[in-house]
PDB file of C-alpha atoms and ligand atoms in Angstrom:
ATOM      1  CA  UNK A 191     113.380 114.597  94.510  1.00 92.00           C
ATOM      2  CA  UNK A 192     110.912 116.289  91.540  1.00 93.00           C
ATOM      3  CA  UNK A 193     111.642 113.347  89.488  1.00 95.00           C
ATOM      4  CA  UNK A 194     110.761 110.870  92.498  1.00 96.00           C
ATOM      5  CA  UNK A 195     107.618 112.712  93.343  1.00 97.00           C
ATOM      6  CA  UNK A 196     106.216 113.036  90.085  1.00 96.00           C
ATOM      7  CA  UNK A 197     106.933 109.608  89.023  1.00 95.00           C
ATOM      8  CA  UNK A 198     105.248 108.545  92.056  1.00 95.00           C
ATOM      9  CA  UNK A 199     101.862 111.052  91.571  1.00 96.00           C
ATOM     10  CA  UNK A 200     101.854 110.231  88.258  1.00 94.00           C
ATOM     11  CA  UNK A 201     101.775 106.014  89.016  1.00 94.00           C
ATOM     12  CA  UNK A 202      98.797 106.909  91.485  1.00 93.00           C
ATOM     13  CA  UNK A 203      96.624 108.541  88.881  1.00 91.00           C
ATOM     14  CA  UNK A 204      96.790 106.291  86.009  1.00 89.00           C
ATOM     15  CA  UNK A 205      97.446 102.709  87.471  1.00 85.00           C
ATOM     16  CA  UNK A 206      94.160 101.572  88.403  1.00 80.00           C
ATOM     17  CA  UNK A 207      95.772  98.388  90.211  1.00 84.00           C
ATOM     18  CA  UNK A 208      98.555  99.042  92.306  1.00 86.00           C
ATOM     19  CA  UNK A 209     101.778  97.548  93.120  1.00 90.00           C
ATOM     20  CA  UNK A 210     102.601  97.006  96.690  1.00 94.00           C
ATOM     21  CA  UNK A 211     102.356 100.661  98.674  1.00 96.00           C
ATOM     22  CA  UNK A 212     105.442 101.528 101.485  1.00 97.00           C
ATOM     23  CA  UNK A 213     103.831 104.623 102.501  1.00 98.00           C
ATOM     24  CA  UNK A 214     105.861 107.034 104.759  1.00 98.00           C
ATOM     25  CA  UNK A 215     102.946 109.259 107.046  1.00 98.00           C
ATOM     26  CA  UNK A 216     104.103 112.048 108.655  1.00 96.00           C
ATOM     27  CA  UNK A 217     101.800 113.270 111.573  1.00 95.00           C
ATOM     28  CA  UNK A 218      97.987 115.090 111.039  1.00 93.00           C
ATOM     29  CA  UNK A 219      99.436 118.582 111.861  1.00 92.00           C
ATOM     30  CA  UNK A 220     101.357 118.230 108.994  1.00 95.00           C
ATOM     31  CA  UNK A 221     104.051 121.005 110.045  1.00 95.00           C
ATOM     32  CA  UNK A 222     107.193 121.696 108.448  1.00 97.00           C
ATOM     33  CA  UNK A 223     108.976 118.671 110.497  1.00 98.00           C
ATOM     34  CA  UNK A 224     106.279 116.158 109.829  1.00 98.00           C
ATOM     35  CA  UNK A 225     106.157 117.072 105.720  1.00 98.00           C
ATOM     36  CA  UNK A 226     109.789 117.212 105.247  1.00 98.00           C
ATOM     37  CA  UNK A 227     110.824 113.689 107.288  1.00 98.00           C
ATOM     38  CA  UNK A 228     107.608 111.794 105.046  1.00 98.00           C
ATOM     39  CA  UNK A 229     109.046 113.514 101.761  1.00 98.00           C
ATOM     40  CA  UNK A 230     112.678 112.624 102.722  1.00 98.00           C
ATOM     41  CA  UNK A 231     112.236 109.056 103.874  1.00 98.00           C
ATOM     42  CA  UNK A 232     109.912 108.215 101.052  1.00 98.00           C
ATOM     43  CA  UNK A 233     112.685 109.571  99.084  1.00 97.00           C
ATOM     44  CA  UNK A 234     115.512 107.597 100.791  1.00 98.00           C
ATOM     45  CA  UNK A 235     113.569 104.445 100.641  1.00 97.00           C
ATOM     46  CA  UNK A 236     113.025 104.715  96.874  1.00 96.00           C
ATOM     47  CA  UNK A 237     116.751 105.433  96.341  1.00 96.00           C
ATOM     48  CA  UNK A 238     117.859 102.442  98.470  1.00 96.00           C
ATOM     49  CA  UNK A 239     115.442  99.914  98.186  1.00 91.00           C
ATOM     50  CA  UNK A 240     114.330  97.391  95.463  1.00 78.00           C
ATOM     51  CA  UNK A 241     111.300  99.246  93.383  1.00 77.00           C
ATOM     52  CA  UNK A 242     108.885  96.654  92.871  1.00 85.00           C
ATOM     53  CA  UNK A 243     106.703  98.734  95.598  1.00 93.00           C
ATOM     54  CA  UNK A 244     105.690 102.040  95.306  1.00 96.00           C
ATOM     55  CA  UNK A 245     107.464 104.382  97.988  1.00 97.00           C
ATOM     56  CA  UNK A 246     104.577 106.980  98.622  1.00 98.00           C
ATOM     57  CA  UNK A 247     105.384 110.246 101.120  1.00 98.00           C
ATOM     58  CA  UNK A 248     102.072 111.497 102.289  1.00 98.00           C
ATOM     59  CA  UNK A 249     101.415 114.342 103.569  1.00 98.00           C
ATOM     60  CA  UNK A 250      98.260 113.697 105.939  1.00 97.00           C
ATOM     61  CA  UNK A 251      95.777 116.270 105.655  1.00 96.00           C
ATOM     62  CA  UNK A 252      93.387 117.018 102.933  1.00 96.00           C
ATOM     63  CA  UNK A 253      94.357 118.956  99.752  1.00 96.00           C
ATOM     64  CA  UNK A 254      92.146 122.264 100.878  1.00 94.00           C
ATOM     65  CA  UNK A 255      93.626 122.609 103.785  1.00 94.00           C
ATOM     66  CA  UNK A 256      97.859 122.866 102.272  1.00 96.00           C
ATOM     67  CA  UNK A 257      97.369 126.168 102.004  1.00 95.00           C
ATOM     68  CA  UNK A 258      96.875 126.844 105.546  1.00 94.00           C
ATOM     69  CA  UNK A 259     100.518 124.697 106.427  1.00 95.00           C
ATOM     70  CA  UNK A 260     101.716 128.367 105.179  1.00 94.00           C
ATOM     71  CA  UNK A 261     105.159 127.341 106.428  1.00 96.00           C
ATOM     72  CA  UNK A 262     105.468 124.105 104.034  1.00 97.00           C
ATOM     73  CA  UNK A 263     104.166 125.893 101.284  1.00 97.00           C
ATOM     74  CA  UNK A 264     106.655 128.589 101.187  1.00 96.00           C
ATOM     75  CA  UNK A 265     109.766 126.227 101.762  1.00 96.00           C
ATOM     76  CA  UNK A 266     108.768 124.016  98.800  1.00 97.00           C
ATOM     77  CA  UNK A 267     108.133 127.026  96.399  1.00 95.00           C
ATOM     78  CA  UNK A 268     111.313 127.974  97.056  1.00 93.00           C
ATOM     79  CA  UNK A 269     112.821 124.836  95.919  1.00 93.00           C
ATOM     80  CA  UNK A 270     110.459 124.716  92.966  1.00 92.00           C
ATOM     81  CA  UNK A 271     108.698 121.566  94.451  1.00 95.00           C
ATOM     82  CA  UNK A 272     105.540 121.587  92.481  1.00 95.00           C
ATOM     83  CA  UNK A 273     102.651 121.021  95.168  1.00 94.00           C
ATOM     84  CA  UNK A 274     100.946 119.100  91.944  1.00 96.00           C
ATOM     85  CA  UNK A 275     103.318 116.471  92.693  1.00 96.00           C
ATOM     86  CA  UNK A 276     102.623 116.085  96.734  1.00 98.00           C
ATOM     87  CA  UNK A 277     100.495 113.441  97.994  1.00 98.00           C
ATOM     88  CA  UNK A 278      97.870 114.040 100.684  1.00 98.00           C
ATOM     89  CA  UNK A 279      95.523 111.784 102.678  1.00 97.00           C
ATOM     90  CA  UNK A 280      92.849 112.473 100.550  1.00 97.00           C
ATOM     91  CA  UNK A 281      94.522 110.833  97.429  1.00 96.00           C
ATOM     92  CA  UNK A 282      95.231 107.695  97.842  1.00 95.00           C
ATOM     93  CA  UNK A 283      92.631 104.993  99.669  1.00 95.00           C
ATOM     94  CA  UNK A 284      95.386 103.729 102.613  1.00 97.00           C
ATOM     95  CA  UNK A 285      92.217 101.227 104.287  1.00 97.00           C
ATOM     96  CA  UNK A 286      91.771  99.785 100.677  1.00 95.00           C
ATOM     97  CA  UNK A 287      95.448  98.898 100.055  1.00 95.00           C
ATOM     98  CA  UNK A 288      95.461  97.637 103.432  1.00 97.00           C
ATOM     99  CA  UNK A 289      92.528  95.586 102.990  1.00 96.00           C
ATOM    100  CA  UNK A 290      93.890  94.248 100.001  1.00 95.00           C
ATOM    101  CA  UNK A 291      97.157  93.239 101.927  1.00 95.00           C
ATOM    102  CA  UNK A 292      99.133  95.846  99.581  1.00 95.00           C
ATOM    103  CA  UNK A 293     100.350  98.257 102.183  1.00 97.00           C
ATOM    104  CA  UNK A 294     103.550  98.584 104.611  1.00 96.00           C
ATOM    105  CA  UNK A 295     103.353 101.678 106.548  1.00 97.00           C
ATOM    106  CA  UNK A 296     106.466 103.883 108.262  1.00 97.00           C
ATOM    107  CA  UNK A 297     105.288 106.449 110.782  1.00 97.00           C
ATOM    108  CA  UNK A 298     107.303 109.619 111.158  1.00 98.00           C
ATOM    109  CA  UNK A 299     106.938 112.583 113.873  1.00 97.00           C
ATOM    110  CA  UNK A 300     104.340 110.417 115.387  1.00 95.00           C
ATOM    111  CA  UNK A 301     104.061 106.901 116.689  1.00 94.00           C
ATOM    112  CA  UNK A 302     100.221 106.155 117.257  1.00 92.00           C
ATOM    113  CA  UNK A 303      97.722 105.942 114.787  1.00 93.00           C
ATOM    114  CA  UNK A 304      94.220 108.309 115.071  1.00 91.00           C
ATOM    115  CA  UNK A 305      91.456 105.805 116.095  1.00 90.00           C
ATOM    116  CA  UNK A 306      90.396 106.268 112.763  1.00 92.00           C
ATOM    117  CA  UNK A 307      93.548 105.052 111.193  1.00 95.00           C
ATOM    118  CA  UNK A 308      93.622 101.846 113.696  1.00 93.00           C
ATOM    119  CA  UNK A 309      92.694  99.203 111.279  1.00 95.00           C
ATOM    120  CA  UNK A 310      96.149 100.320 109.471  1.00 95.00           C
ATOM    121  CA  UNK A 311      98.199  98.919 112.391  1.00 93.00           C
ATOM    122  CA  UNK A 312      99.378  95.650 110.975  1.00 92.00           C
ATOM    123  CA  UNK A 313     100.960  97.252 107.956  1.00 95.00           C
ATOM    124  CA  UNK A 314     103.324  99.448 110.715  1.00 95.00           C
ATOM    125  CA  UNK A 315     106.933  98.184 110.252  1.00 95.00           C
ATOM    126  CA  UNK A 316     108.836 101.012 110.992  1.00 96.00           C
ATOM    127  CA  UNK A 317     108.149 104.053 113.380  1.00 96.00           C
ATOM    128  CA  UNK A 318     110.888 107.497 113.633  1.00 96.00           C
ATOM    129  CA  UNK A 319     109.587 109.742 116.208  1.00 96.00           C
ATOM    130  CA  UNK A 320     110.551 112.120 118.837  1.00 96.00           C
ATOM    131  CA  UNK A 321     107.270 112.369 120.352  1.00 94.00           C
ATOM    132  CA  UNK A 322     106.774 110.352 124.196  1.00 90.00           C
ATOM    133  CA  UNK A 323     106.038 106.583 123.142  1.00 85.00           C
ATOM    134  CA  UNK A 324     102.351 105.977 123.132  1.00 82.00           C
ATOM    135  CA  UNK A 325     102.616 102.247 121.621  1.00 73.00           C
ATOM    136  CA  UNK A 326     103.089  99.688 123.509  1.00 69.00           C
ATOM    137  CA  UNK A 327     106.089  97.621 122.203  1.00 69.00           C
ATOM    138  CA  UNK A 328     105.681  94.998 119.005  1.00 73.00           C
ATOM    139  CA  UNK A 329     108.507  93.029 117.903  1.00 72.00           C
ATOM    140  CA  UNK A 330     107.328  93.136 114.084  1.00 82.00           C
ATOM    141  CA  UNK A 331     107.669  97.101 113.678  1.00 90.00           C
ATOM    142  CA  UNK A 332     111.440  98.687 114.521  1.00 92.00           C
ATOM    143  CA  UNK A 333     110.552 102.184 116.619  1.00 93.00           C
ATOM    144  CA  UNK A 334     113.633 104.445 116.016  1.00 94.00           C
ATOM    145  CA  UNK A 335     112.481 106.853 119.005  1.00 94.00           C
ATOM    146  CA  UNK A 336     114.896 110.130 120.756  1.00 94.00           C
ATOM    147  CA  UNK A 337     113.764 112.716 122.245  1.00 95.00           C
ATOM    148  CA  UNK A 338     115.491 115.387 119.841  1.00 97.00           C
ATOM    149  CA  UNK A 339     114.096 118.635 118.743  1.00 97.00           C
ATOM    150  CA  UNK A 340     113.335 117.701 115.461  1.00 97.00           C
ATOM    151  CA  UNK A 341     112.038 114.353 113.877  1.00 98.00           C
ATOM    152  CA  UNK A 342     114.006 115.145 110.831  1.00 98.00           C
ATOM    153  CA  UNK A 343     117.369 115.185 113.047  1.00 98.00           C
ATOM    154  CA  UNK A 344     116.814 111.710 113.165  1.00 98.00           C
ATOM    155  CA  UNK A 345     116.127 111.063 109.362  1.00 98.00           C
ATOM    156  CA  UNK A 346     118.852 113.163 108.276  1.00 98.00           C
ATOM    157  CA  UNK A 347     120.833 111.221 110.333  1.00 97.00           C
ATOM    158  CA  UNK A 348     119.897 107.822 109.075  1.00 97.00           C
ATOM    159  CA  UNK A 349     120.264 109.078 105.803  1.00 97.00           C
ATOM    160  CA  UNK A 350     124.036 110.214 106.605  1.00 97.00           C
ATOM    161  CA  UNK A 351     124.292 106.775 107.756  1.00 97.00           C
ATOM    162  CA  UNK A 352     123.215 104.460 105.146  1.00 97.00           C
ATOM    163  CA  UNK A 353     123.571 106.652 102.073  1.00 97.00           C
ATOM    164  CA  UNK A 354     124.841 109.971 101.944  1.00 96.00           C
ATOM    165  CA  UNK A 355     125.337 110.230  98.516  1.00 96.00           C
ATOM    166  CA  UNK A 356     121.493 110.687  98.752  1.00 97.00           C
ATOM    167  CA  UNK A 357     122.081 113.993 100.668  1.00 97.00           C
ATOM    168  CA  UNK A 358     121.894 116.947  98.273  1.00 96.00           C
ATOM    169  CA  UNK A 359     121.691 121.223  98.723  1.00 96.00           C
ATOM    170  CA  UNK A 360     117.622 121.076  98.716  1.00 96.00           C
ATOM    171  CA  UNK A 361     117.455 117.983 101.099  1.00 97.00           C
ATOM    172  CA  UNK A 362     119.712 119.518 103.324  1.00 98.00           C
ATOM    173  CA  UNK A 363     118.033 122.719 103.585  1.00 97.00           C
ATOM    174  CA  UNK A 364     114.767 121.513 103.756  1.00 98.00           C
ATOM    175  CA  UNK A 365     116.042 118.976 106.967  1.00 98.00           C
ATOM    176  CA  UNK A 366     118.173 122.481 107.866  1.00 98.00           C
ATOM    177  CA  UNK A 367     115.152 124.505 107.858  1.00 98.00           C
ATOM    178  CA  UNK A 368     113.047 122.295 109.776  1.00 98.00           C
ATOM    179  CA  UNK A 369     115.908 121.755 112.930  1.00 98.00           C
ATOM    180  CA  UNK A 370     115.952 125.393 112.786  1.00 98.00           C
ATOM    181  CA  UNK A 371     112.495 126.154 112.908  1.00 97.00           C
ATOM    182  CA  UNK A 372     111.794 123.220 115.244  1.00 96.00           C
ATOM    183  CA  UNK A 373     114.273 124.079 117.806  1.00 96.00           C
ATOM    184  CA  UNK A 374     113.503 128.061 117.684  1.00 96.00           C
ATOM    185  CA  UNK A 375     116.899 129.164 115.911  1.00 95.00           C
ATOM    186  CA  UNK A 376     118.767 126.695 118.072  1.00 95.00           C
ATOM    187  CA  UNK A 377     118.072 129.324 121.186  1.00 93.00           C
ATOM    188  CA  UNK A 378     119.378 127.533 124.348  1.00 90.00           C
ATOM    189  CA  UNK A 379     116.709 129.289 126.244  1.00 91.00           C
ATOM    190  CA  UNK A 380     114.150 127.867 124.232  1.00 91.00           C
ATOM    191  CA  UNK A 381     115.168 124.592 125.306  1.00 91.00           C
ATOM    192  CA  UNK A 382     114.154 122.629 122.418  1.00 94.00           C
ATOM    193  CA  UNK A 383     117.341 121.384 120.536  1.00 93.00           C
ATOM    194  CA  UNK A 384     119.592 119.297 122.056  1.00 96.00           C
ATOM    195  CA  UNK A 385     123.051 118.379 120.962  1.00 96.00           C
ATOM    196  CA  UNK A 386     122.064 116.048 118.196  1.00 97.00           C
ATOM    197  CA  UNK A 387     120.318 118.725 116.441  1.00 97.00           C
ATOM    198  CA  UNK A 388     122.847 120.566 116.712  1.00 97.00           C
ATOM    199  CA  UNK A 389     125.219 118.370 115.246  1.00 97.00           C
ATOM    200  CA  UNK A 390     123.222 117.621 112.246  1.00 98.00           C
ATOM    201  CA  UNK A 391     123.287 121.495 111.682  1.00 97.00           C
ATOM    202  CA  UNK A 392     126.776 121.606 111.631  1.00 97.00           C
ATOM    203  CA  UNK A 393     127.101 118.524 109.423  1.00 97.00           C
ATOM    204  CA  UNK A 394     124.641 120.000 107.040  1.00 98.00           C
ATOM    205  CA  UNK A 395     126.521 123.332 107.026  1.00 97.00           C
ATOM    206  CA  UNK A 396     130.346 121.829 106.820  1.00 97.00           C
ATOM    207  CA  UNK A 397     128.765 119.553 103.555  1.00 97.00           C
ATOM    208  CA  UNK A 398     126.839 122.722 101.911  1.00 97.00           C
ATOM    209  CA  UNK A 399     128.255 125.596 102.764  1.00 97.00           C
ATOM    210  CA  UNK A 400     125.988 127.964 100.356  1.00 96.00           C
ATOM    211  CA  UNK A 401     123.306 127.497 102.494  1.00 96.00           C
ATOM    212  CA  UNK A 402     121.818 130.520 103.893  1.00 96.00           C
ATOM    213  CA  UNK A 403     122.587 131.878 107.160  1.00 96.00           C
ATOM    214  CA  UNK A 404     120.382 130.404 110.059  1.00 96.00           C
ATOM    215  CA  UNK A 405     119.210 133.388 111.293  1.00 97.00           C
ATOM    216  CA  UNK A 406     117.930 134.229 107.732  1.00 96.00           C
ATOM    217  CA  UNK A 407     116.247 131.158 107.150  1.00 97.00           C
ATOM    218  CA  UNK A 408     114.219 130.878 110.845  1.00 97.00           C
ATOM    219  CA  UNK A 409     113.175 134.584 109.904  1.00 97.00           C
ATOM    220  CA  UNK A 410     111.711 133.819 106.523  1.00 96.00           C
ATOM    221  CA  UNK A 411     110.032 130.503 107.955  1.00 96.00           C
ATOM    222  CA  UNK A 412     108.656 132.238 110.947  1.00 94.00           C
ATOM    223  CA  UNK A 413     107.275 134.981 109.239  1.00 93.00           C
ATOM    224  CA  UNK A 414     105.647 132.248 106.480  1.00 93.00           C
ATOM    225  CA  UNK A 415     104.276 130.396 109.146  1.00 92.00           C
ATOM    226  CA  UNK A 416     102.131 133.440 110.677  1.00 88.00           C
ATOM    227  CA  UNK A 417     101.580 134.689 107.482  1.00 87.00           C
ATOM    228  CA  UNK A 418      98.222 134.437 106.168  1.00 86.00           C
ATOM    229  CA  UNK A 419      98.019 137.380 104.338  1.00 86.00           C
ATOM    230  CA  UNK A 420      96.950 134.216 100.787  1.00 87.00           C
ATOM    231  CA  UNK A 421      93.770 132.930 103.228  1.00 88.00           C
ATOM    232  CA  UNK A 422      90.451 133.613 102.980  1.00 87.00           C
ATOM    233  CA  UNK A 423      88.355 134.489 106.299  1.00 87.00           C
ATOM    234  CA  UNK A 424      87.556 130.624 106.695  1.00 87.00           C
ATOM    235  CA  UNK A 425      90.916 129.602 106.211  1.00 87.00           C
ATOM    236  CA  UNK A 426      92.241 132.181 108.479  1.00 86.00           C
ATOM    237  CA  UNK A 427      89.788 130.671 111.138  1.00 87.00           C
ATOM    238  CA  UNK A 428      90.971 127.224 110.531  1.00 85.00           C
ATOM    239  CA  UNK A 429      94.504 127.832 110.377  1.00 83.00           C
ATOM    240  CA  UNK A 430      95.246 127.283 114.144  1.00 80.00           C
ATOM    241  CA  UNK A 431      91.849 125.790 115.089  1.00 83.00           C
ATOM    242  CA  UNK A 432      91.778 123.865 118.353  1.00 85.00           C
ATOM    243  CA  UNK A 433      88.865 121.703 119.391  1.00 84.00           C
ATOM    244  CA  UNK A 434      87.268 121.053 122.592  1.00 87.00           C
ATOM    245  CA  UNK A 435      84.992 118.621 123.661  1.00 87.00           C
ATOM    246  CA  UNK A 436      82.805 117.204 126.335  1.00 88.00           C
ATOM    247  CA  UNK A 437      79.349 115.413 126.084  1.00 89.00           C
ATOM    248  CA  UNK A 438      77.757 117.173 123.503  1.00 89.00           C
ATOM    249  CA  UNK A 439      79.420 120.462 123.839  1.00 91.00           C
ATOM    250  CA  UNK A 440      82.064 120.656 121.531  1.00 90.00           C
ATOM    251  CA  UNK A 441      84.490 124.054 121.406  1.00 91.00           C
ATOM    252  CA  UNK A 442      86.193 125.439 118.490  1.00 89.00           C
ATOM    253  CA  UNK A 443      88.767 127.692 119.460  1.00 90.00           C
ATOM    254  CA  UNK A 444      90.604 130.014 116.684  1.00 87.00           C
ATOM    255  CA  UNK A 445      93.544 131.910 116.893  1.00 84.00           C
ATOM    256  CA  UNK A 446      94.222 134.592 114.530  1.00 81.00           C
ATOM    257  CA  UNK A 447      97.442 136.658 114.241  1.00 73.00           C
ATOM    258  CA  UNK A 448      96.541 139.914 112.588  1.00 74.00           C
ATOM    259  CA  UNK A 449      96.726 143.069 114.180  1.00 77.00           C
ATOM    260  CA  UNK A 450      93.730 144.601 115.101  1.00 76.00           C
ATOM    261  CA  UNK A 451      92.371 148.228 114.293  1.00 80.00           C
ATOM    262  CA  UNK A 452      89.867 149.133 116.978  1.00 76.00           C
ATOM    263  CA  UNK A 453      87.470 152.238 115.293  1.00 74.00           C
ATOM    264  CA  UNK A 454      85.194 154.093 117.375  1.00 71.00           C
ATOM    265  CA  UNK A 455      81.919 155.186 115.767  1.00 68.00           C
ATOM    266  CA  UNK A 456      79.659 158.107 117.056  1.00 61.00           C
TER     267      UNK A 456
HETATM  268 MN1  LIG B 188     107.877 117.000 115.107  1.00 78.09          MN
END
């Protein structure tokens, strides 16, 4: 996967013309499920497909704001995925490779396109989601669409499928960790996983079984994701923004998980 990545970043930074792009976008909240089924499938399609096109996983956010995905970062560190090798939005020109008829797109963990992003609809050939469909049907793009717990269920289970040689102890936990913390440690009363998450756990654990133990793992990814004890004021404010708006009001709502120390002064 480092060698993939780097090979990739490294072709983006020093060829000033580009071969054909296949660029594999997870979603804009870029959480652990989104990052992990563009790295993965970017990754798959690179192993399995002819390389005269560049197979490009982007993560879609900006570079400043990784460190607030606090839950991505800590998984990759502890794989020793270098975040010099990751690709966000901000780092490669999608609407210029389009406009040069360079680029084929494959959606994961979402299946519409921001209205900014619209013009990038004719490169969409393939879409894996398990959001509600918001596309209206197109018989040039295949939509792989179930409504599991986790979007990379369904790429770990394509993967399984058409090449799981592919499938190694740091793909599988990184699909492993995101089921897990997708589907709330596979709690039936949070009603998120359903059985083919929880079938792609098992196959995961009966192929590696040195992985740690689930309860460890949604522990350590919980606590990364509400941990912001690395951010700045600002970034602590952005972390969970939410905006609002109506006319020309527009609401920015924060949420900020610290406990608070109330002092009285006389
Ligand atoms: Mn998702």
């Amino acid at each position: 996967m480092e060698e993939f990545l780097q090979r990739t970043k490294s072709i983006l930074i020093n060829r000033n013309d580009l071969p054909r792009v296949h660029a594999v976008l997870g979603d804009r909240a870029c959480d652990l499920d989104s990052a992990v089924s563009a790295l993965a499938y970017a990754y798959f399609l690179y192993k399995t497909h002819p390389t005269d096109q560049l197979y490009v996983p982007i993560l879609n956010i900006q570079r400043s704001e990784f460190p607030l995905r606090t839950e991505v970062v800590f998984i990759l560190q502890q794989l020793n995925i270098s975040d010099a090798s990751l690709i966000f939005r901000d780092e490669i020109d999608l609407h210029l490779l389009n406009r040069e008829g360079k680029l084929t797109l494959t959606l994961v963990d979402h299946n519409m396109l921001t209205s900014d992003d619209k013009a990038l609809e004719t490169a969409v050939v393939k879409i894996i989601d398990h959001h509600e469909q918001e596309r209206l049907h197109s018989a040039q793009c295949e939509v792989v669409l179930e409504p599991v717990g986790s979007c990379t269920t369904l790429i770990a289970s394509e993967i399984l499928q058409e090449a799981p040689e592919l499938l190694n102890q740091q793909l599988a936990h990184l699909f492993r960790g995101a089921i897990i913390l997708d589907c709330v440690n596979m709690t039936p009363e949070a009603g998120r996983s359903t059985l083919k998450d929880e079938e792609m756990i098992a196959a995961l654990e009966q192929r590696f079984p040195d992985l740690p133990a689930q309860q460890e793992v949604f522990d350590v990814l919980q606590q990364a994701k509400f941990d912001v004890s690395g951010l700045n004021t600002e970034q602590i404010l952005l972390k969970d923004l939410q905006e609002l708006s109506e006319g020309d009001t527009k609401l920015a709502i924060s949420t900020v998980y610290m406990t608070l120390e109330i002092g009285c002064r006389n």
